[in-house]
Amino acid sequence: MEKTSGTIRVVFPSAASSSNMYPSNKIKVNCSTWRKPLRNVSALSSQIILAPDRFLYPGLIWGPNNQIVGLFQSIYVAIRLNRTLVVPRFGTQHTEGEIQSVPDYQRIDVDHLCSFVSCISIEDFHKKCHGSMDVVFQAMLSKMRDVEKFQRDTQMHIIMNEEYKLSDYFVGNSLQSSEKPTNKANIPFYPCCNNKASVNWLSSNQQVIRSTFNTTASCALFASAYQPLMLKSKGQIAIPLDKNYTKVRQIRDDTLYMAIVDSVRRPKCITQLADAYIDANIGTDEFVAVHWRYDKNDWLRVFRGLKRYELCEVITNITSEDVARAIINNLPLLHDKKEIHSHNISAAVSVYIATPPSLKEFKLEIFDHLEKLDRRIKKVPLDLDVYLSKSVFNKCWNSTGWVSLLDILSLTEMEIMRKSKYFFYSHLSTWSDNIRPLRWKRSEGKIQRLFEASILDLSKTVMKNRIKRN
């Protein structure tokens, strides 16, 4: 989970006037958007209509934003295999302790997704498949504990035969359903990547996908869906499909994939909450957002494990002043004459910084340096977590059974970043990567990407120059 601090005036935990504790009069608090929808998703009219008698359930793994990437990839595979998508359950961040199951409506806008592609609920999936999976497609080498979680989430029976385990942790090439105890035949379990845990091993070509997962079995689990496909959203723009697209097979792979990314949005209640926060505490969409992901307890630990020692050393040597100077030196709003003129820059520029909670002090140091380096930088009067604790919105999630407050904080921060005019993102962060494709606007009939730059690369340059001078 990533915690935040302000926009071109900064956001940190400080006492604030009561006027900032509530949404402005422009924002109506509607708790109904926080509740589980009552309608059946399979009844929604979808742009891409898939076979109604064959299904794919995305078995999602790892952190919340890895799960979103896994959902992108699962939707693509479902479309190319002509299988109706089962809207999955998600999981909480491992740093919250024991992983808890998160309902779909608390992580994504289900209506938006299912208006794009044919969907079915887990409950209907369970009924149509009589409580048992028919086949398992392995996106990555699957761990037993993950398959057991998929079983709990769907209430579908997927029991492993001992002889098909590769180890205590991984499963091999077959499964057997406890629903069919008298049938000794194994459920087909399609292995990935020559039994090596890997990413980007599967071509996006439709014929390749269909030959890889060649079966007429109806009820499929896409196990450990993270990033098997040779498709990525990083650096791309997520644009909806044109309404004239009628033949899915003729859609380019990358065009389809980015339309899928567009279809997976944060819940409407989160968008509403982000709008209320921006309106009450920033007052404009002309603000700067910065994401600094690099904490020692999580990110650096993982990347040291991947033997990227050089990168870890660089991050360790970057100071808060280096980051502040990187922002000041590269912000068009402060230097570009056209930007300054068009936006009528006056006394205050709001800067919102999102970091993991463990980097709170580092974030405050960045703000101190920003204000010293340029007096136009001011602090947003109220931190997001404080705003949420005092806001009338809290009655909504408290009364509607939301699983994780950290999820609400992280999702709202992501939406704040998406809405910013200028975004300094974190390289090698799925949190940043899942924001970037949605940052664009139409201008004079053309699509324009909003400003973005890697805060790590810019800070690295400042750090190297500092070392040379010394």
Short mmCIF file of C-alpha atoms in Angstrom, two decimals:
data_model
loop_
_atom_site.label_atom_id
_atom_site.label_comp_id
_atom_site.label_asym_id
_atom_site.label_seq_id
_atom_site.Cartn_x
_atom_site.Cartn_y
_atom_site.Cartn_z
CA MET A 1 0.00 0.00 0.00
CA GLU A 2 1.28 3.46 -0.83
CA LYS A 3 0.57 6.48 1.31
CA THR A 4 0.38 10.02 0.04
CA SER A 5 1.15 13.65 0.55
CA GLY A 6 -0.14 16.59 -1.42
CA THR A 7 -0.28 18.30 -4.84
CA ILE A 8 1.36 21.47 -5.89
CA ARG A 9 0.63 22.58 -2.41
CA VAL A 10 1.58 19.61 -0.31
CA VAL A 11 -0.38 17.00 1.56
CA PHE A 12 0.90 15.98 4.92
CA PRO A 13 -0.57 14.97 8.23
CA SER A 14 -1.40 18.21 9.90
CA ALA A 15 -4.32 19.73 11.64
CA ALA A 16 -6.68 21.40 9.23
CA SER A 17 -9.77 23.54 9.33
CA SER A 18 -13.05 21.70 9.55
CA SER A 19 -13.98 22.97 6.09
CA ASN A 20 -11.50 20.49 4.63
CA MET A 21 -12.96 17.52 6.47
CA TYR A 22 -15.94 17.14 4.16
CA PRO A 23 -16.61 17.07 0.44
CA SER A 24 -17.59 20.38 -1.08
CA ASN A 25 -21.13 21.17 -2.12
CA LYS A 26 -20.23 20.08 -5.66
CA ILE A 27 -19.82 16.45 -4.54
CA LYS A 28 -22.81 14.47 -3.36
CA VAL A 29 -22.15 11.64 -0.91
CA ASN A 30 -23.92 8.56 -2.26
CA CYS A 31 -23.20 5.47 -0.17
CA SER A 32 -25.11 3.25 -2.60
CA THR A 33 -22.05 3.26 -4.89
CA TRP A 34 -20.07 1.56 -2.09
CA ARG A 35 -22.43 -1.40 -1.81
CA LYS A 36 -22.34 -4.69 -3.65
CA PRO A 37 -24.39 -4.25 -6.86
CA LEU A 38 -27.68 -6.12 -6.89
CA ARG A 39 -27.87 -6.66 -10.66
CA ASN A 40 -26.58 -9.71 -12.47
CA VAL A 41 -23.47 -8.88 -14.52
CA SER A 42 -24.34 -11.51 -17.13
CA ALA A 43 -27.42 -9.43 -18.00
CA LEU A 44 -25.33 -6.41 -19.01
CA SER A 45 -24.98 -5.59 -22.70
CA SER A 46 -21.32 -6.06 -23.70
CA GLN A 47 -19.35 -4.71 -26.64
CA ILE A 48 -17.48 -8.01 -27.05
CA ILE A 49 -19.83 -10.98 -26.78
CA LEU A 50 -18.25 -14.34 -25.93
CA ALA A 51 -19.51 -17.93 -25.82
CA PRO A 52 -22.13 -18.22 -23.06
CA ASP A 53 -21.38 -21.87 -22.27
CA ARG A 54 -17.60 -21.73 -21.81
CA PHE A 55 -15.88 -19.80 -19.03
CA LEU A 56 -12.50 -18.61 -17.75
CA TYR A 57 -11.84 -17.78 -14.09
CA PRO A 58 -8.71 -15.61 -13.48
CA GLY A 59 -6.69 -17.06 -10.60
CA LEU A 60 -4.93 -13.86 -9.47
CA ILE A 61 -1.73 -13.78 -7.40
CA TRP A 62 0.61 -11.44 -5.48
CA GLY A 63 -0.10 -7.80 -4.60
CA PRO A 64 -3.17 -5.75 -5.59
CA ASN A 65 -1.61 -4.19 -8.69
CA ASN A 66 -0.05 -7.47 -9.82
CA GLN A 67 -3.59 -8.84 -9.58
CA ILE A 68 -4.85 -6.07 -11.88
CA VAL A 69 -2.14 -6.93 -14.44
CA GLY A 70 -3.21 -10.57 -14.12
CA LEU A 71 -6.79 -9.51 -14.82
CA PHE A 72 -5.72 -7.64 -17.99
CA GLN A 73 -4.00 -10.77 -19.24
CA SER A 74 -6.87 -13.07 -18.25
CA ILE A 75 -9.39 -10.94 -20.15
CA TYR A 76 -7.20 -11.08 -23.26
CA VAL A 77 -6.93 -14.88 -23.03
CA ALA A 78 -10.69 -15.19 -22.41
CA ILE A 79 -11.43 -13.16 -25.54
CA ARG A 80 -8.97 -15.07 -27.73
CA LEU A 81 -10.36 -18.40 -26.46
CA ASN A 82 -13.96 -17.16 -26.81
CA ARG A 83 -14.78 -17.84 -23.15
CA THR A 84 -17.03 -15.69 -20.96
CA LEU A 85 -15.01 -14.00 -18.22
CA VAL A 86 -15.77 -14.91 -14.61
CA VAL A 87 -15.34 -11.71 -12.56
CA PRO A 88 -12.83 -12.84 -9.91
CA ARG A 89 -12.18 -12.11 -6.28
CA PHE A 90 -9.01 -10.26 -5.33
CA GLY A 91 -6.71 -10.32 -2.30
CA THR A 92 -5.34 -7.82 0.21
CA GLN A 93 -1.72 -6.68 0.30
CA HIS A 94 0.60 -9.11 2.10
CA THR A 95 1.90 -6.29 4.31
CA GLU A 96 -1.55 -6.17 5.97
CA GLY A 97 -0.94 -9.59 7.51
CA GLU A 98 -2.96 -12.65 6.57
CA ILE A 99 -4.28 -12.34 3.02
CA GLN A 100 -8.02 -11.68 2.94
CA SER A 101 -10.34 -12.19 0.01
CA VAL A 102 -11.65 -8.95 -1.55
CA PRO A 103 -14.95 -8.81 -3.50
CA ASP A 104 -14.77 -7.62 -7.11
CA TYR A 105 -16.73 -4.37 -6.56
CA GLN A 106 -14.17 -3.24 -3.94
CA ARG A 107 -11.32 -3.27 -6.45
CA ILE A 108 -12.79 -2.50 -9.90
CA ASP A 109 -15.79 -0.91 -11.62
CA VAL A 110 -17.56 -4.16 -12.51
CA ASP A 111 -20.22 -2.48 -14.68
CA HIS A 112 -17.55 -0.75 -16.78
CA LEU A 113 -15.70 -4.03 -17.32
CA CYS A 114 -18.79 -6.04 -18.18
CA SER A 115 -20.08 -3.43 -20.60
CA PHE A 116 -16.88 -4.16 -22.55
CA VAL A 117 -16.72 -7.96 -22.41
CA SER A 118 -19.15 -10.79 -21.55
CA CYS A 119 -19.03 -11.52 -17.82
CA ILE A 120 -20.49 -13.91 -15.31
CA SER A 121 -20.47 -13.81 -11.51
CA ILE A 122 -18.71 -16.44 -9.39
CA GLU A 123 -22.10 -17.54 -8.09
CA ASP A 124 -23.44 -18.20 -11.60
CA PHE A 125 -20.13 -19.82 -12.59
CA HIS A 126 -20.49 -22.21 -9.66
CA LYS A 127 -24.04 -23.13 -10.69
CA LYS A 128 -23.30 -23.61 -14.39
CA CYS A 129 -20.21 -25.73 -13.64
CA HIS A 130 -21.88 -27.76 -10.88
CA GLY A 131 -19.25 -26.74 -8.34
CA SER A 132 -16.23 -28.17 -10.16
CA MET A 133 -13.53 -27.05 -12.58
CA ASP A 134 -13.12 -28.98 -15.86
CA VAL A 135 -9.69 -27.75 -16.87
CA VAL A 136 -6.80 -25.65 -15.57
CA PHE A 137 -4.66 -23.39 -17.76
CA GLN A 138 -1.39 -22.58 -16.05
CA ALA A 139 -0.16 -19.02 -16.63
CA MET A 140 2.79 -19.49 -14.30
CA LEU A 141 3.95 -22.53 -12.38
CA SER A 142 1.22 -22.76 -9.76
CA LYS A 143 1.78 -23.04 -6.03
CA MET A 144 -0.47 -25.32 -4.03
CA ARG A 145 -1.42 -22.54 -1.62
CA ASP A 146 -2.58 -20.37 -4.55
CA VAL A 147 -4.69 -23.13 -6.08
CA GLU A 148 -6.23 -23.73 -2.65
CA LYS A 149 -7.08 -20.01 -2.48
CA PHE A 150 -8.75 -20.15 -5.91
CA GLN A 151 -10.77 -23.07 -4.59
CA ARG A 152 -11.87 -21.11 -1.51
CA ASP A 153 -12.72 -17.99 -3.53
CA THR A 154 -14.91 -19.83 -6.02
CA GLN A 155 -16.17 -22.62 -3.74
CA MET A 156 -15.25 -24.87 -6.67
CA HIS A 157 -13.55 -28.22 -6.07
CA ILE A 158 -9.97 -28.52 -7.30
CA ILE A 159 -8.19 -31.31 -5.45
CA MET A 160 -4.59 -32.20 -6.26
CA ASN A 161 -3.44 -35.76 -6.69
CA GLU A 162 -0.22 -36.36 -4.76
CA GLU A 163 1.47 -37.99 -7.74
CA TYR A 164 1.11 -34.79 -9.77
CA LYS A 165 2.86 -32.50 -7.31
CA LEU A 166 6.29 -31.31 -8.39
CA SER A 167 7.15 -30.38 -4.79
CA ASP A 168 5.42 -29.31 -1.60
CA TYR A 169 4.76 -25.98 -3.27
CA PHE A 170 4.20 -26.57 -6.96
CA VAL A 171 1.75 -28.69 -8.88
CA GLY A 172 2.37 -30.57 -12.07
CA ASN A 173 0.27 -31.31 -15.11
CA SER A 174 -2.99 -32.77 -13.80
CA LEU A 175 -5.72 -32.11 -11.27
CA GLN A 176 -8.59 -34.23 -10.06
CA SER A 177 -11.95 -32.95 -8.90
CA SER A 178 -13.43 -34.31 -5.70
CA GLU A 179 -16.82 -33.91 -7.37
CA LYS A 180 -16.02 -37.00 -9.45
CA PRO A 181 -14.49 -39.43 -6.93
CA THR A 182 -15.47 -42.49 -8.96
CA ASN A 183 -13.85 -41.10 -12.09
CA LYS A 184 -10.11 -41.78 -12.02
CA ALA A 185 -9.44 -39.59 -15.05
CA ASN A 186 -7.48 -36.45 -14.27
CA ILE A 187 -8.64 -32.97 -15.11
CA PRO A 188 -6.31 -31.61 -17.81
CA PHE A 189 -3.78 -29.22 -16.33
CA TYR A 190 -2.02 -27.31 -19.09
CA PRO A 191 1.57 -26.55 -18.02
CA CYS A 192 3.31 -23.28 -18.73
CA CYS A 193 6.80 -22.33 -19.83
CA ASN A 194 8.36 -25.81 -19.59
CA ASN A 195 7.53 -26.00 -15.88
CA LYS A 196 9.53 -22.87 -15.06
CA ALA A 197 7.98 -19.93 -13.25
CA SER A 198 8.31 -17.22 -15.87
CA VAL A 199 6.66 -14.23 -17.51
CA ASN A 200 6.13 -13.29 -21.15
CA TRP A 201 6.33 -16.87 -22.41
CA LEU A 202 3.04 -16.92 -24.32
CA SER A 203 2.56 -15.30 -27.72
CA SER A 204 -0.43 -12.96 -28.06
CA ASN A 205 -1.29 -14.59 -31.39
CA GLN A 206 -4.81 -16.04 -31.26
CA GLN A 207 -3.87 -19.30 -33.00
CA VAL A 208 -0.98 -19.86 -30.59
CA ILE A 209 -3.20 -19.27 -27.56
CA ARG A 210 -5.87 -21.62 -28.89
CA SER A 211 -3.37 -24.36 -29.65
CA THR A 212 -1.70 -23.93 -26.26
CA PHE A 213 -5.00 -24.29 -24.39
CA ASN A 214 -6.73 -26.62 -26.83
CA THR A 215 -9.82 -28.05 -25.13
CA THR A 216 -13.59 -27.97 -25.37
CA ALA A 217 -13.97 -28.29 -21.58
CA SER A 218 -16.39 -25.63 -20.32
CA CYS A 219 -15.16 -24.51 -16.89
CA ALA A 220 -11.56 -23.31 -16.89
CA LEU A 221 -9.26 -21.86 -14.25
CA PHE A 222 -6.47 -19.59 -15.50
CA ALA A 223 -4.12 -20.37 -12.62
CA SER A 224 -1.53 -17.90 -11.31
CA ALA A 225 -2.39 -15.34 -13.95
CA TYR A 226 0.24 -12.64 -13.78
CA GLN A 227 2.07 -11.84 -17.00
CA PRO A 228 2.37 -14.82 -19.34
CA LEU A 229 1.58 -12.81 -22.48
CA MET A 230 4.10 -10.93 -24.57
CA LEU A 231 1.97 -7.81 -24.18
CA LYS A 232 2.45 -4.86 -21.86
CA SER A 233 0.60 -1.64 -21.12
CA LYS A 234 3.66 0.30 -19.94
CA GLY A 235 4.28 3.32 -22.16
CA GLN A 236 1.00 2.77 -24.04
CA ILE A 237 -2.30 4.67 -23.96
CA ALA A 238 -5.48 2.84 -22.97
CA ILE A 239 -8.10 3.80 -25.55
CA PRO A 240 -11.58 2.20 -25.81
CA LEU A 241 -12.41 0.19 -28.90
CA ASP A 242 -14.20 2.03 -31.65
CA LYS A 243 -17.89 1.17 -31.72
CA ASN A 244 -17.47 0.05 -35.33
CA TYR A 245 -15.30 -2.90 -34.26
CA THR A 246 -17.53 -5.93 -34.80
CA LYS A 247 -15.08 -8.73 -35.60
CA VAL A 248 -12.87 -9.43 -32.61
CA ARG A 249 -10.50 -11.67 -34.56
CA GLN A 250 -9.55 -8.75 -36.79
CA ILE A 251 -8.57 -6.44 -33.91
CA ARG A 252 -4.81 -5.97 -33.57
CA ASP A 253 -3.38 -7.62 -30.45
CA ASP A 254 -1.99 -4.40 -28.95
CA THR A 255 -5.17 -2.44 -29.77
CA LEU A 256 -7.30 -5.07 -28.04
CA TYR A 257 -4.99 -5.23 -25.03
CA MET A 258 -5.05 -1.47 -24.43
CA ALA A 259 -8.85 -1.46 -24.77
CA ILE A 260 -8.86 -4.14 -22.06
CA VAL A 261 -6.71 -1.89 -19.85
CA ASP A 262 -9.26 0.89 -20.38
CA SER A 263 -12.07 -1.48 -19.34
CA VAL A 264 -10.54 -2.12 -15.91
CA ARG A 265 -11.20 1.04 -13.91
CA ARG A 266 -11.27 1.79 -10.21
CA PRO A 267 -14.73 1.68 -8.54
CA LYS A 268 -17.02 4.66 -9.06
CA CYS A 269 -17.09 5.33 -5.32
CA ILE A 270 -13.28 5.71 -5.35
CA THR A 271 -13.47 8.16 -8.25
CA GLN A 272 -16.10 10.12 -6.35
CA LEU A 273 -13.90 10.15 -3.23
CA ALA A 274 -10.83 11.34 -5.17
CA ASP A 275 -12.88 14.13 -6.77
CA ALA A 276 -14.10 15.25 -3.34
CA TYR A 277 -10.57 15.27 -1.92
CA ILE A 278 -9.13 17.23 -4.85
CA ASP A 279 -11.99 19.72 -4.75
CA ALA A 280 -11.69 20.28 -0.98
CA ASN A 281 -7.90 20.33 -0.65
CA ILE A 282 -6.40 21.31 -4.00
CA GLY A 283 -9.15 23.09 -5.89
CA THR A 284 -7.75 22.55 -9.39
CA ASP A 285 -6.70 19.80 -11.76
CA GLU A 286 -3.52 21.74 -12.58
CA PHE A 287 -1.44 19.93 -9.95
CA VAL A 288 1.67 17.78 -9.79
CA ALA A 289 1.67 14.17 -8.58
CA VAL A 290 4.79 12.22 -7.57
CA HIS A 291 5.04 8.53 -6.77
CA TRP A 292 8.17 7.40 -4.87
CA ARG A 293 7.89 3.64 -4.39
CA TYR A 294 11.33 2.67 -3.18
CA ASP A 295 11.10 1.52 0.45
CA LYS A 296 13.67 -0.83 1.96
CA ASN A 297 11.19 -3.14 3.66
CA ASP A 298 9.31 -4.16 0.54
CA TRP A 299 10.49 -2.94 -2.86
CA LEU A 300 14.26 -3.10 -2.22
CA ARG A 301 13.91 -6.47 -0.51
CA VAL A 302 12.22 -7.93 -3.59
CA PHE A 303 14.66 -6.42 -6.07
CA ARG A 304 17.71 -7.49 -4.08
CA GLY A 305 16.25 -10.96 -4.36
CA LEU A 306 16.21 -10.48 -8.13
CA LYS A 307 19.92 -9.59 -7.99
CA ARG A 308 19.48 -6.02 -9.18
CA TYR A 309 22.07 -4.83 -6.70
CA GLU A 310 23.25 -1.88 -8.82
CA LEU A 311 19.77 -0.38 -8.94
CA CYS A 312 19.29 -0.91 -5.21
CA GLU A 313 22.58 0.87 -4.53
CA VAL A 314 21.52 3.83 -6.68
CA ILE A 315 18.23 4.16 -4.81
CA THR A 316 19.97 3.94 -1.45
CA ASN A 317 22.28 6.83 -2.43
CA ILE A 318 19.51 9.16 -3.63
CA THR A 319 18.62 11.79 -1.03
CA SER A 320 15.36 13.61 -0.44
CA GLU A 321 16.99 16.78 -1.78
CA ASP A 322 17.95 14.93 -4.97
CA VAL A 323 14.29 14.03 -5.49
CA ALA A 324 13.14 17.59 -4.79
CA ARG A 325 15.66 19.03 -7.26
CA ALA A 326 14.62 16.47 -9.88
CA ILE A 327 11.03 17.68 -9.59
CA ILE A 328 11.91 21.38 -9.67
CA ASN A 329 14.36 21.01 -12.58
CA ASN A 330 11.94 19.08 -14.79
CA LEU A 331 8.52 20.53 -14.08
CA PRO A 332 7.27 22.37 -17.20
CA LEU A 333 4.90 24.36 -15.04
CA LEU A 334 7.88 26.17 -13.51
CA HIS A 335 10.12 26.61 -16.56
CA ASP A 336 8.28 26.36 -19.86
CA LYS A 337 7.15 29.83 -20.95
CA LYS A 338 4.13 28.48 -22.82
CA GLU A 339 3.06 26.46 -19.80
CA ILE A 340 3.55 29.40 -17.44
CA HIS A 341 1.58 31.72 -19.72
CA SER A 342 -1.26 29.31 -20.48
CA HIS A 343 -1.78 28.34 -16.85
CA ASN A 344 -1.27 31.80 -15.37
CA ILE A 345 1.02 30.54 -12.60
CA SER A 346 0.74 32.70 -9.50
CA ALA A 347 1.82 32.12 -5.92
CA ALA A 348 1.03 28.46 -5.33
CA VAL A 349 1.77 25.19 -7.09
CA SER A 350 0.29 22.06 -5.50
CA VAL A 351 2.39 18.89 -5.31
CA TYR A 352 1.02 15.55 -4.15
CA ILE A 353 3.55 12.87 -3.19
CA ALA A 354 2.56 9.23 -2.69
CA THR A 355 4.91 6.91 -0.82
CA PRO A 356 4.64 3.72 1.22
CA PRO A 357 3.90 4.49 4.91
CA SER A 358 7.47 3.57 5.90
CA LEU A 359 8.77 6.53 3.84
CA LYS A 360 6.65 9.19 5.55
CA GLU A 361 9.68 11.06 6.93
CA PHE A 362 11.46 10.89 3.58
CA LYS A 363 8.37 12.38 1.95
CA LEU A 364 8.24 15.24 4.43
CA GLU A 365 11.92 15.95 3.77
CA ILE A 366 11.19 16.17 0.03
CA PHE A 367 8.50 18.76 0.74
CA ASP A 368 10.82 20.80 2.95
CA HIS A 369 13.39 20.93 0.14
CA LEU A 370 10.75 21.74 -2.47
CA GLU A 371 9.53 24.76 -0.52
CA LYS A 372 13.09 26.01 0.04
CA LEU A 373 13.99 25.57 -3.64
CA ASP A 374 10.87 27.31 -5.01
CA ARG A 375 8.47 29.41 -2.95
CA ARG A 376 5.62 28.65 -5.33
CA ILE A 377 5.48 25.11 -3.94
CA LYS A 378 2.97 24.94 -1.08
CA LYS A 379 1.55 22.12 1.00
CA VAL A 380 -1.90 20.66 0.57
CA PRO A 381 -3.58 21.38 3.91
CA LEU A 382 -4.72 17.84 4.72
CA ASP A 383 -3.28 14.36 4.24
CA LEU A 384 -5.51 11.85 2.54
CA ASP A 385 -5.60 9.45 5.52
CA VAL A 386 -6.63 12.26 7.86
CA TYR A 387 -9.24 13.43 5.36
CA LEU A 388 -10.68 9.93 5.14
CA SER A 389 -10.84 9.52 8.91
CA LYS A 390 -12.83 12.76 9.26
CA SER A 391 -14.82 12.67 6.04
CA VAL A 392 -18.50 11.86 5.84
CA PHE A 393 -17.49 9.22 3.30
CA ASN A 394 -16.28 6.95 6.10
CA LYS A 395 -19.86 6.04 6.95
CA CYS A 396 -20.09 4.56 3.46
CA TRP A 397 -17.32 1.98 3.75
CA ASN A 398 -18.08 1.30 7.41
CA SER A 399 -21.69 0.43 6.57
CA THR A 400 -21.05 -1.53 3.39
CA GLY A 401 -18.52 -4.15 4.51
CA TRP A 402 -15.34 -2.98 2.83
CA VAL A 403 -12.51 -5.35 3.65
CA SER A 404 -9.49 -3.04 3.66
CA LEU A 405 -9.04 0.64 4.53
CA LEU A 406 -5.54 0.43 3.05
CA ASP A 407 -7.16 -0.56 -0.25
CA ILE A 408 -9.33 2.55 -0.11
CA LEU A 409 -6.30 4.75 0.55
CA SER A 410 -4.22 3.19 -2.23
CA LEU A 411 -7.02 3.17 -4.82
CA THR A 412 -7.91 6.79 -4.04
CA GLU A 413 -4.28 7.86 -4.35
CA MET A 414 -4.04 6.12 -7.71
CA GLU A 415 -7.10 8.04 -8.89
CA ILE A 416 -5.61 11.32 -7.61
CA MET A 417 -2.43 10.57 -9.58
CA ARG A 418 -4.44 9.74 -12.70
CA LYS A 419 -6.24 13.09 -12.52
CA SER A 420 -3.06 15.16 -12.08
CA LYS A 421 -1.73 17.32 -14.92
CA TYR A 422 1.90 16.33 -14.27
CA PHE A 423 2.97 12.88 -13.08
CA PHE A 424 6.43 11.78 -11.90
CA TYR A 425 6.09 7.98 -11.79
CA SER A 426 8.15 5.20 -10.20
CA HIS A 427 10.04 3.02 -12.66
CA LEU A 428 9.53 -0.73 -12.07
CA SER A 429 6.37 -0.23 -10.03
CA THR A 430 3.09 -1.86 -11.08
CA TRP A 431 1.31 0.80 -8.97
CA SER A 432 2.65 3.52 -11.29
CA ASP A 433 2.38 1.33 -14.39
CA ASN A 434 -1.35 0.82 -13.83
CA ILE A 435 -1.92 4.59 -13.65
CA ARG A 436 0.05 5.71 -16.68
CA PRO A 437 -2.04 4.26 -19.57
CA LEU A 438 -5.16 6.08 -18.35
CA ARG A 439 -3.54 9.55 -18.34
CA TRP A 440 -4.58 11.15 -21.63
CA LYS A 441 -7.03 13.65 -23.04
CA ARG A 442 -8.61 14.54 -26.37
CA SER A 443 -7.68 17.91 -27.81
CA GLU A 444 -8.89 19.14 -31.19
CA GLY A 445 -9.83 15.60 -32.14
CA LYS A 446 -6.42 14.17 -31.24
CA ILE A 447 -5.38 12.06 -28.25
CA GLN A 448 -2.63 13.64 -26.16
CA ARG A 449 -0.70 11.99 -23.36
CA LEU A 450 -0.43 14.08 -20.20
CA PHE A 451 3.05 14.92 -18.89
CA GLU A 452 4.92 12.06 -17.23
CA ALA A 453 8.54 11.36 -16.33
CA SER A 454 10.47 8.76 -14.31
CA ILE A 455 11.31 10.28 -10.92
CA LEU A 456 13.97 7.60 -10.39
CA ASP A 457 15.83 8.42 -13.61
CA LEU A 458 15.67 12.17 -12.96
CA SER A 459 16.78 11.78 -9.33
CA LYS A 460 19.61 9.50 -10.40
CA THR A 461 20.91 12.23 -12.70
CA VAL A 462 20.78 14.81 -9.90
CA MET A 463 22.52 12.40 -7.54
CA LYS A 464 25.37 11.71 -10.01
CA ASN A 465 25.90 15.43 -10.61
CA ARG A 466 26.02 16.02 -6.85
CA ILE A 467 28.66 13.33 -6.42
CA LYS A 468 30.75 14.78 -9.27
CA ARG A 469 30.68 18.24 -7.69
CA ASN A 470 31.84 16.82 -4.39
#
